[in-house]
Coordinates of N, CA and C in Angstrom, one line a residue:
M14 N 0.8 -1.2 0.0 CA 0.0 0.0 0.0 C 0.9 1.2 0.0
S15 N 0.5 2.2 -0.8 CA 1.2 3.5 -0.8 C 0.8 4.4 0.3
H16 N 1.6 5.5 0.5 CA 1.3 6.4 1.6 C 0.0 7.2 1.4
S17 N -0.4 7.9 2.4 CA -1.5 8.8 2.4 C -1.0 10.2 2.6
A18 N -1.2 11.1 1.6 CA -0.6 12.4 1.6 C -1.7 13.5 1.7
N19 N -1.1 14.7 1.9 CA -1.9 15.9 1.6 C -1.2 16.7 0.5
A20 N -1.6 17.9 0.2 CA -1.1 18.6 -0.9 C 0.4 18.9 -0.8
T21 N 0.9 18.9 0.5 CA 2.3 19.3 0.6 C 3.3 18.3 1.2
W22 N 2.8 17.1 1.6 CA 3.7 16.1 2.2 C 3.2 14.7 2.0
E23 N 4.0 13.8 1.6 CA 3.7 12.5 1.2 C 3.0 11.7 2.4
Y24 N 3.4 12.1 3.6 CA 2.8 11.4 4.8 C 1.8 12.3 5.5
G25 N 1.3 13.3 4.9 CA 0.5 14.4 5.5 C -0.9 14.2 5.8
D26 N -1.5 13.0 5.5 CA -2.9 12.7 5.8 C -3.0 12.2 7.2
G27 N -3.3 13.1 8.2 CA -3.4 12.7 9.6 C -4.7 11.9 9.9
S28 N -5.6 11.7 8.9 CA -6.8 10.9 9.1 C -6.6 9.4 8.8
C29 N -5.3 9.0 8.5 CA -5.1 7.6 8.1 C -3.7 7.2 8.7
N30 N -3.7 5.9 9.0 CA -2.5 5.4 9.6 C -1.4 5.1 8.5
M31 N -1.7 5.4 7.3 CA -0.7 5.3 6.2 C -0.1 6.7 6.0
G32 N -0.6 7.7 6.7 CA 0.0 9.1 6.7 C 0.7 9.3 8.0
T33 N 0.3 10.3 8.7 CA 0.8 10.6 10.0 C 0.0 10.0 11.1
G34 N -0.8 9.0 10.8 CA -1.7 8.4 11.8 C -0.9 7.8 12.9
K35 N -1.6 7.6 14.0 CA -1.0 7.0 15.2 C -1.7 5.7 15.6
V36 N -1.3 5.1 16.7 CA -2.0 4.0 17.2 C -3.5 4.3 17.4
R37 N -4.4 3.4 17.1 CA -5.8 3.6 17.2 C -6.3 4.7 16.2
T38 N -5.8 4.6 15.0 CA -6.3 5.3 13.8 C -6.6 4.3 12.8
C39 N -7.6 4.6 11.9 CA -8.0 3.6 10.9 C -7.4 4.0 9.6
F40 N -7.7 3.2 8.6 CA -7.3 3.6 7.2 C -8.3 4.6 6.7
N41 N -7.9 5.4 5.7 CA -8.8 6.3 5.1 C -9.7 5.5 4.1
P42 N -10.8 6.1 3.6 CA -11.6 5.4 2.7 C -10.9 4.8 1.4
A43 N -9.9 5.5 0.9 CA -9.2 5.0 -0.3 C -8.5 3.7 0.1
K44 N -7.8 3.6 1.2 CA -7.1 2.4 1.7 C -8.1 1.3 2.0
S45 N -9.2 1.7 2.7 CA -10.2 0.7 3.0 C -10.8 0.0 1.7
S46 N -11.0 0.8 0.7 CA -11.5 0.3 -0.6 C -10.4 -0.6 -1.2
Q47 N -9.2 -0.2 -1.2 CA -8.1 -1.0 -1.7 C -8.0 -2.4 -1.1
L48 N -8.3 -2.4 0.2 CA -8.3 -3.7 1.0 C -9.6 -4.4 0.9
N49 N -10.6 -3.8 0.2 CA -11.9 -4.4 0.0 C -12.7 -4.6 1.3
W50 N -12.4 -3.7 2.2 CA -13.1 -3.7 3.5 C -14.4 -3.0 3.4
Y51 N -15.4 -3.4 4.3 CA -16.7 -2.7 4.4 C -17.5 -2.8 3.1
S52 N -17.3 -3.9 2.4 CA -18.0 -4.1 1.1 C -19.5 -4.1 1.2
D53 N -20.0 -4.4 2.4 CA -21.5 -4.4 2.6 C -22.0 -3.0 3.1
R54 N -21.0 -2.1 3.3 CA -21.4 -0.8 3.8 C -20.7 0.3 2.9
R55 N -20.7 0.1 1.6 CA -20.1 1.1 0.7 C -21.0 1.3 -0.5
I56 N -20.9 2.4 -1.1 CA -21.6 2.7 -2.4 C -20.5 3.0 -3.4
I57 N -20.6 2.4 -4.6 CA -19.7 2.7 -5.7 C -20.5 3.4 -6.8
L58 N -20.1 4.6 -7.1 CA -20.7 5.4 -8.1 C -19.9 5.4 -9.4
N59 N -20.5 5.1 -10.5 CA -19.9 5.2 -11.8 C -20.9 6.0 -12.6
F60 N -20.6 7.3 -12.8 CA -21.5 8.2 -13.5 C -21.8 7.9 -14.9
A61 N -21.1 6.9 -15.5 CA -21.4 6.5 -16.9 C -22.6 5.5 -16.8
R62 N -22.9 5.0 -15.6 CA -24.0 4.0 -15.5 C -25.1 4.4 -14.5
R63 N -24.9 5.3 -13.6 CA -25.9 5.7 -12.6 C -25.7 7.1 -12.2
G64 N -26.8 7.6 -11.5 CA -26.7 9.0 -11.0 C -26.0 9.1 -9.7
G65 N -26.2 10.1 -8.9 CA -25.5 10.5 -7.7 C -26.0 9.7 -6.5
F66 N -25.6 10.2 -5.3 CA -25.9 9.6 -4.1 C -26.4 10.6 -3.1
N67 N -27.4 10.3 -2.4 CA -27.9 11.1 -1.2 C -28.1 10.0 -0.1
G68 N -27.3 10.1 0.9 CA -27.5 9.1 2.0 C -26.7 9.5 3.2
T69 N -26.5 8.5 4.1 CA -25.9 8.7 5.4 C -24.6 7.9 5.5
L70 N -23.6 8.6 6.0 CA -22.3 7.9 6.3 C -22.2 7.7 7.8
I71 N -21.5 6.6 8.1 CA -21.1 6.3 9.5 C -19.6 6.2 9.6
G72 N -19.1 6.2 10.8 CA -17.6 6.0 10.9 C -17.3 4.6 11.1
V73 N -16.0 4.2 10.8 CA -15.6 2.9 11.0 C -15.9 2.3 12.3
P74 N -15.8 3.0 13.4 CA -16.0 2.4 14.8 C -17.5 1.9 14.9
H75 N -18.4 2.3 14.0 CA -19.8 1.9 14.2 C -20.2 1.0 13.0
Y76 N -19.3 0.4 12.3 CA -19.5 -0.4 11.2 C -20.5 -1.6 11.5
R77 N -20.3 -2.2 12.6 CA -21.2 -3.3 13.0 C -22.3 -3.0 14.0
H78 N -22.5 -1.7 14.3 CA -23.6 -1.3 15.2 C -24.9 -1.6 14.6
A79 N -25.9 -2.0 15.4 CA -27.2 -2.4 14.9 C -27.9 -1.2 14.2
S80 N -27.5 0.0 14.5 CA -28.1 1.2 13.8 C -27.4 1.5 12.5
S81 N -26.4 0.7 12.1 CA -25.7 1.1 10.9 C -26.4 0.5 9.6
V82 N -27.4 -0.3 9.7 CA -28.1 -0.8 8.6 C -28.6 0.3 7.7
G83 N -28.4 0.3 6.4 CA -28.8 1.3 5.5 C -27.9 2.5 5.5
K84 N -26.8 2.5 6.2 CA -25.8 3.6 6.2 C -24.5 3.0 5.7
Y85 N -23.6 3.9 5.3 CA -22.4 3.5 4.6 C -21.1 4.1 5.2
V86 N -20.0 3.3 5.1 CA -18.7 3.7 5.7 C -18.1 4.7 4.7
Y87 N -18.3 4.4 3.4 CA -17.7 5.3 2.4 C -18.4 5.2 1.1
V88 N -18.2 6.3 0.3 CA -18.7 6.3 -1.1 C -17.4 6.4 -2.0
K89 N -17.4 5.5 -3.0 CA -16.3 5.6 -4.0 C -16.9 6.0 -5.3
V90 N -16.3 7.1 -5.9 CA -16.7 7.5 -7.2 C -15.6 7.1 -8.2
E91 N -16.0 6.2 -9.1 CA -15.0 5.6 -10.0 C -14.6 6.7 -11.0
G92 N -13.4 7.0 -11.1 CA -12.9 8.0 -12.0 C -12.5 7.5 -13.4
Y93 N -12.3 6.2 -13.6 CA -11.7 5.7 -14.8 C -12.5 6.0 -16.1
P94 N -13.9 6.1 -16.0 CA -14.5 6.4 -17.3 C -14.1 7.8 -17.8
F95 N -13.6 8.7 -17.0 CA -13.3 10.0 -17.3 C -11.8 10.3 -17.2
R96 N -11.0 9.3 -17.1 CA -9.5 9.4 -16.9 C -9.2 10.4 -15.7
K97 N -9.9 10.2 -14.6 CA -9.7 10.9 -13.4 C -9.4 10.0 -12.3
P98 N -8.9 10.5 -11.2 CA -8.7 9.6 -10.0 C -10.0 9.2 -9.4
D99 N -10.0 8.0 -8.7 CA -11.2 7.7 -8.0 C -11.3 8.7 -6.8
V100 N -12.5 9.0 -6.4 CA -12.8 9.9 -5.3 C -13.5 9.1 -4.2
F101 N -13.0 9.3 -3.0 CA -13.6 8.6 -1.8 C -14.1 9.6 -0.8
V102 N -15.3 9.3 -0.3 CA -15.9 10.2 0.6 C -16.2 9.4 1.9
G103 N -15.8 9.8 3.0 CA -16.0 9.0 4.3 C -16.2 10.0 5.4
F104 N -16.6 9.4 6.6 CA -16.9 10.1 7.8 C -15.9 9.7 8.8
N105 N -15.0 10.6 9.2 CA -13.9 10.3 10.1 C -14.2 10.5 11.5
V106 N -15.0 9.6 12.1 CA -15.5 9.6 13.4 C -14.3 9.4 14.4
A107 N -14.1 10.3 15.3 CA -13.0 10.2 16.3 C -13.4 9.5 17.6
S108 N -13.6 8.2 17.5 CA -14.0 7.4 18.7 C -13.5 5.9 18.4
G109 N -13.6 5.2 19.5 CA -13.3 3.7 19.4 C -11.9 3.5 18.8
I110 N -11.9 2.6 17.8 CA -10.7 2.2 17.1 C -10.0 3.4 16.3
N111 N -10.7 4.5 16.2 CA -10.2 5.6 15.5 C -10.1 6.9 16.4
V112 N -10.0 6.7 17.7 CA -10.0 7.8 18.6 C -8.8 8.7 18.5
N113 N -7.7 8.2 18.0 CA -6.5 9.0 17.9 C -6.3 9.7 16.6
T114 N -7.3 9.7 15.7 CA -7.1 10.4 14.5 C -6.7 11.8 14.7
S115 N -5.7 12.3 14.0 CA -5.1 13.6 14.3 C -5.6 14.7 13.4
Q116 N -6.5 14.4 12.5 CA -7.0 15.4 11.5 C -8.4 15.1 11.1
A117 N -9.2 16.1 10.8 CA -10.5 16.0 10.3 C -11.4 15.2 11.3
K118 N -11.3 15.4 12.6 CA -12.1 14.7 13.6 C -13.6 15.0 13.4
N119 N -14.4 14.0 13.3 CA -15.8 14.1 13.1 C -16.2 15.0 11.9
R120 N -15.5 14.8 10.9 CA -15.7 15.6 9.6 C -15.8 14.6 8.5
V121 N -16.4 15.0 7.4 CA -16.4 14.2 6.2 C -15.1 14.5 5.4
T122 N -14.5 13.4 4.9 CA -13.2 13.6 4.2 C -13.4 13.2 2.8
V123 N -12.6 13.9 1.9 CA -12.6 13.7 0.5 C -11.2 13.3 0.1
H124 N -11.0 12.1 -0.4 CA -9.7 11.6 -0.8 C -9.7 11.3 -2.3
T125 N -8.5 11.4 -3.0 CA -8.4 10.9 -4.3 C -7.3 9.9 -4.4
Q126 N -7.4 9.0 -5.4 CA -6.3 8.0 -5.6 C -6.5 7.4 -7.0
F127 N -5.3 7.3 -7.7 CA -5.3 6.5 -8.9 C -4.8 5.1 -8.6
G128 N -5.7 4.1 -8.8 CA -5.3 2.7 -8.6 C -4.8 2.5 -7.1
S129 N -3.6 1.9 -7.0 CA -3.1 1.7 -5.6 C -2.0 2.7 -5.3
N130 N -1.9 3.8 -6.0 CA -0.9 4.8 -5.7 C -1.2 5.5 -4.4
V131 N -0.4 6.6 -4.2 CA -0.6 7.4 -3.0 C -2.0 8.0 -3.0
S132 N -2.7 8.0 -1.9 CA -4.0 8.6 -1.7 C -3.7 10.0 -1.2
Y133 N -4.6 10.9 -1.6 CA -4.5 12.3 -1.2 C -5.7 12.8 -0.4
L134 N -5.5 13.4 0.7 CA -6.6 14.0 1.4 C -6.8 15.4 0.7
V135 N -7.9 15.6 0.1 CA -8.2 16.8 -0.7 C -8.9 17.8 0.1
K136 N -9.8 17.4 0.9 CA -10.6 18.3 1.7 C -11.3 17.6 2.9
D137 N -11.5 18.3 4.0 CA -12.4 17.8 5.0 C -13.5 18.8 5.2
L138 N -14.7 18.3 5.4 CA -15.9 19.2 5.4 C -16.7 19.0 6.7
G139 N -17.3 20.1 7.1 CA -18.2 20.1 8.2 C -19.6 20.3 7.7
A140 N -20.6 20.3 8.6 CA -22.0 20.4 8.2 C -22.2 21.7 7.4
G141 N -23.0 21.7 6.3 CA -23.3 22.8 5.5 C -22.2 23.2 4.5
Q142 N -21.1 22.5 4.5 CA -20.0 22.8 3.6 C -20.0 21.8 2.4
S143 N -19.4 22.3 1.3 CA -19.3 21.5 0.1 C -18.0 21.6 -0.6
H144 N -17.7 20.7 -1.5 CA -16.4 20.8 -2.2 C -16.8 20.3 -3.7
S145 N -16.2 21.0 -4.6 CA -16.3 20.6 -6.0 C -15.0 20.3 -6.7
I146 N -15.0 19.3 -7.5 CA -13.8 18.9 -8.3 C -14.2 19.3 -9.7
P147 N -13.6 20.4 -10.2 CA -13.9 20.9 -11.5 C -13.5 19.9 -12.6
N148 N -14.3 19.9 -13.7 CA -13.9 19.2 -15.0 C -13.8 17.7 -14.7
Y149 N -14.6 17.2 -13.8 CA -14.5 15.7 -13.5 C -15.0 14.9 -14.7
K150 N -16.1 15.3 -15.3 CA -16.6 14.6 -16.5 C -16.7 15.7 -17.6
G151 N -15.6 15.8 -18.4 CA -15.5 16.9 -19.3 C -15.5 18.2 -18.6
T152 N -16.5 19.1 -18.8 CA -16.6 20.4 -18.2 C -17.4 20.3 -16.9
T153 N -18.0 19.2 -16.6 CA -18.9 19.0 -15.5 C -18.1 18.7 -14.2
A154 N -18.5 19.4 -13.1 CA -17.9 19.3 -11.8 C -18.5 18.1 -11.0
L155 N -17.7 17.5 -10.2 CA -18.2 16.5 -9.2 C -18.3 17.3 -7.9
N156 N -19.5 17.1 -7.3 CA -19.8 17.9 -6.1 C -20.1 17.0 -4.9
I157 N -19.5 17.4 -3.7 CA -19.8 16.7 -2.5 C -20.3 17.7 -1.5
R158 N -21.5 17.5 -1.0 CA -22.1 18.4 0.0 C -22.5 17.7 1.2
V159 N -22.1 18.3 2.4 CA -22.5 17.7 3.7 C -23.7 18.5 4.2
N160 N -24.8 17.8 4.2 CA -26.1 18.4 4.6 C -26.1 18.5 6.2
S161 N -25.6 17.5 6.9 CA -25.7 17.6 8.3 C -24.7 16.6 8.9
I162 N -24.2 16.9 10.1 CA -23.4 15.9 10.9 C -24.0 15.9 12.3
I163 N -24.4 14.7 12.8 CA -25.0 14.6 14.1 C -24.1 13.6 14.9
T164 N -23.5 14.1 16.0 CA -22.6 13.3 16.8 C -23.2 13.0 18.2
S165 N -24.4 13.4 18.5 CA -25.0 13.0 19.8 C -26.3 12.2 19.5
G166 N -26.7 11.4 20.6 CA -27.9 10.7 20.5 C -27.9 9.5 19.5
G167 N -27.1 8.5 19.8 CA -27.0 7.4 18.9 C -25.6 7.4 18.3
I168 N -25.5 6.7 17.2 CA -24.2 6.7 16.5 C -24.0 7.9 15.7
P169 N -22.8 8.5 15.6 CA -22.6 9.7 14.8 C -22.9 9.4 13.3
V170 N -23.5 10.3 12.6 CA -23.8 10.2 11.2 C -23.6 11.5 10.5
A171 N -23.3 11.4 9.2 CA -23.2 12.5 8.3 C -24.1 12.3 7.1
N172 N -25.0 13.2 6.8 CA -25.9 13.1 5.6 C -25.2 13.9 4.5
I173 N -25.0 13.2 3.4 CA -24.2 13.9 2.3 C -25.0 13.7 0.9
D174 N -24.6 14.5 0.0 CA -24.9 14.3 -1.4 C -23.6 14.3 -2.2
V175 N -23.6 13.4 -3.2 CA -22.5 13.3 -4.2 C -23.1 13.3 -5.6
Y176 N -22.8 14.3 -6.4 CA -23.5 14.4 -7.7 C -22.6 15.2 -8.7
L177 N -23.0 15.1 -9.9 CA -22.4 15.9 -11.0 C -23.2 17.2 -11.1
T178 N -22.6 18.3 -11.4 CA -23.3 19.5 -11.7 C -24.3 19.3 -12.8
G179 N -25.6 19.7 -12.6 CA -26.6 19.5 -13.6 C -27.4 18.2 -13.4
C180 N -27.0 17.4 -12.5 CA -27.7 16.1 -12.3 C -28.5 16.1 -11.0

């Protein structure tokens, strides 16, 4: 597995133990996908075949929780139809086996990765924030919007939208 980087340092992704992660940190969504983990709690989007995603993300610590049914650990947007990197969206919950995450605590993370190369933490988002990757499909942007993050009263969840502009 390659390292987990940010824009300035090859080991700069503090949300993953392949970056500057510490003991009791998990893999970021790109690395979890590479390992084929959480296959029953992931969504794979291929915009050449289907539309976007509106749904709920949970953190890795709550993967097996009874309330996790119908919720997802990460969304993978396949980039290959458009010669772009895959985009991974996850919820970096800072508890349990991920309590020592040093970056993007209780925030939605956006990572990119070509194949099994270095993954990059592109953005971390709070409730009400969004991020666009321009020219993802030709001139169309890929958009990630965090509608809400709820960390109290049950398992923490983030409600998100992932869509192409105009869809």
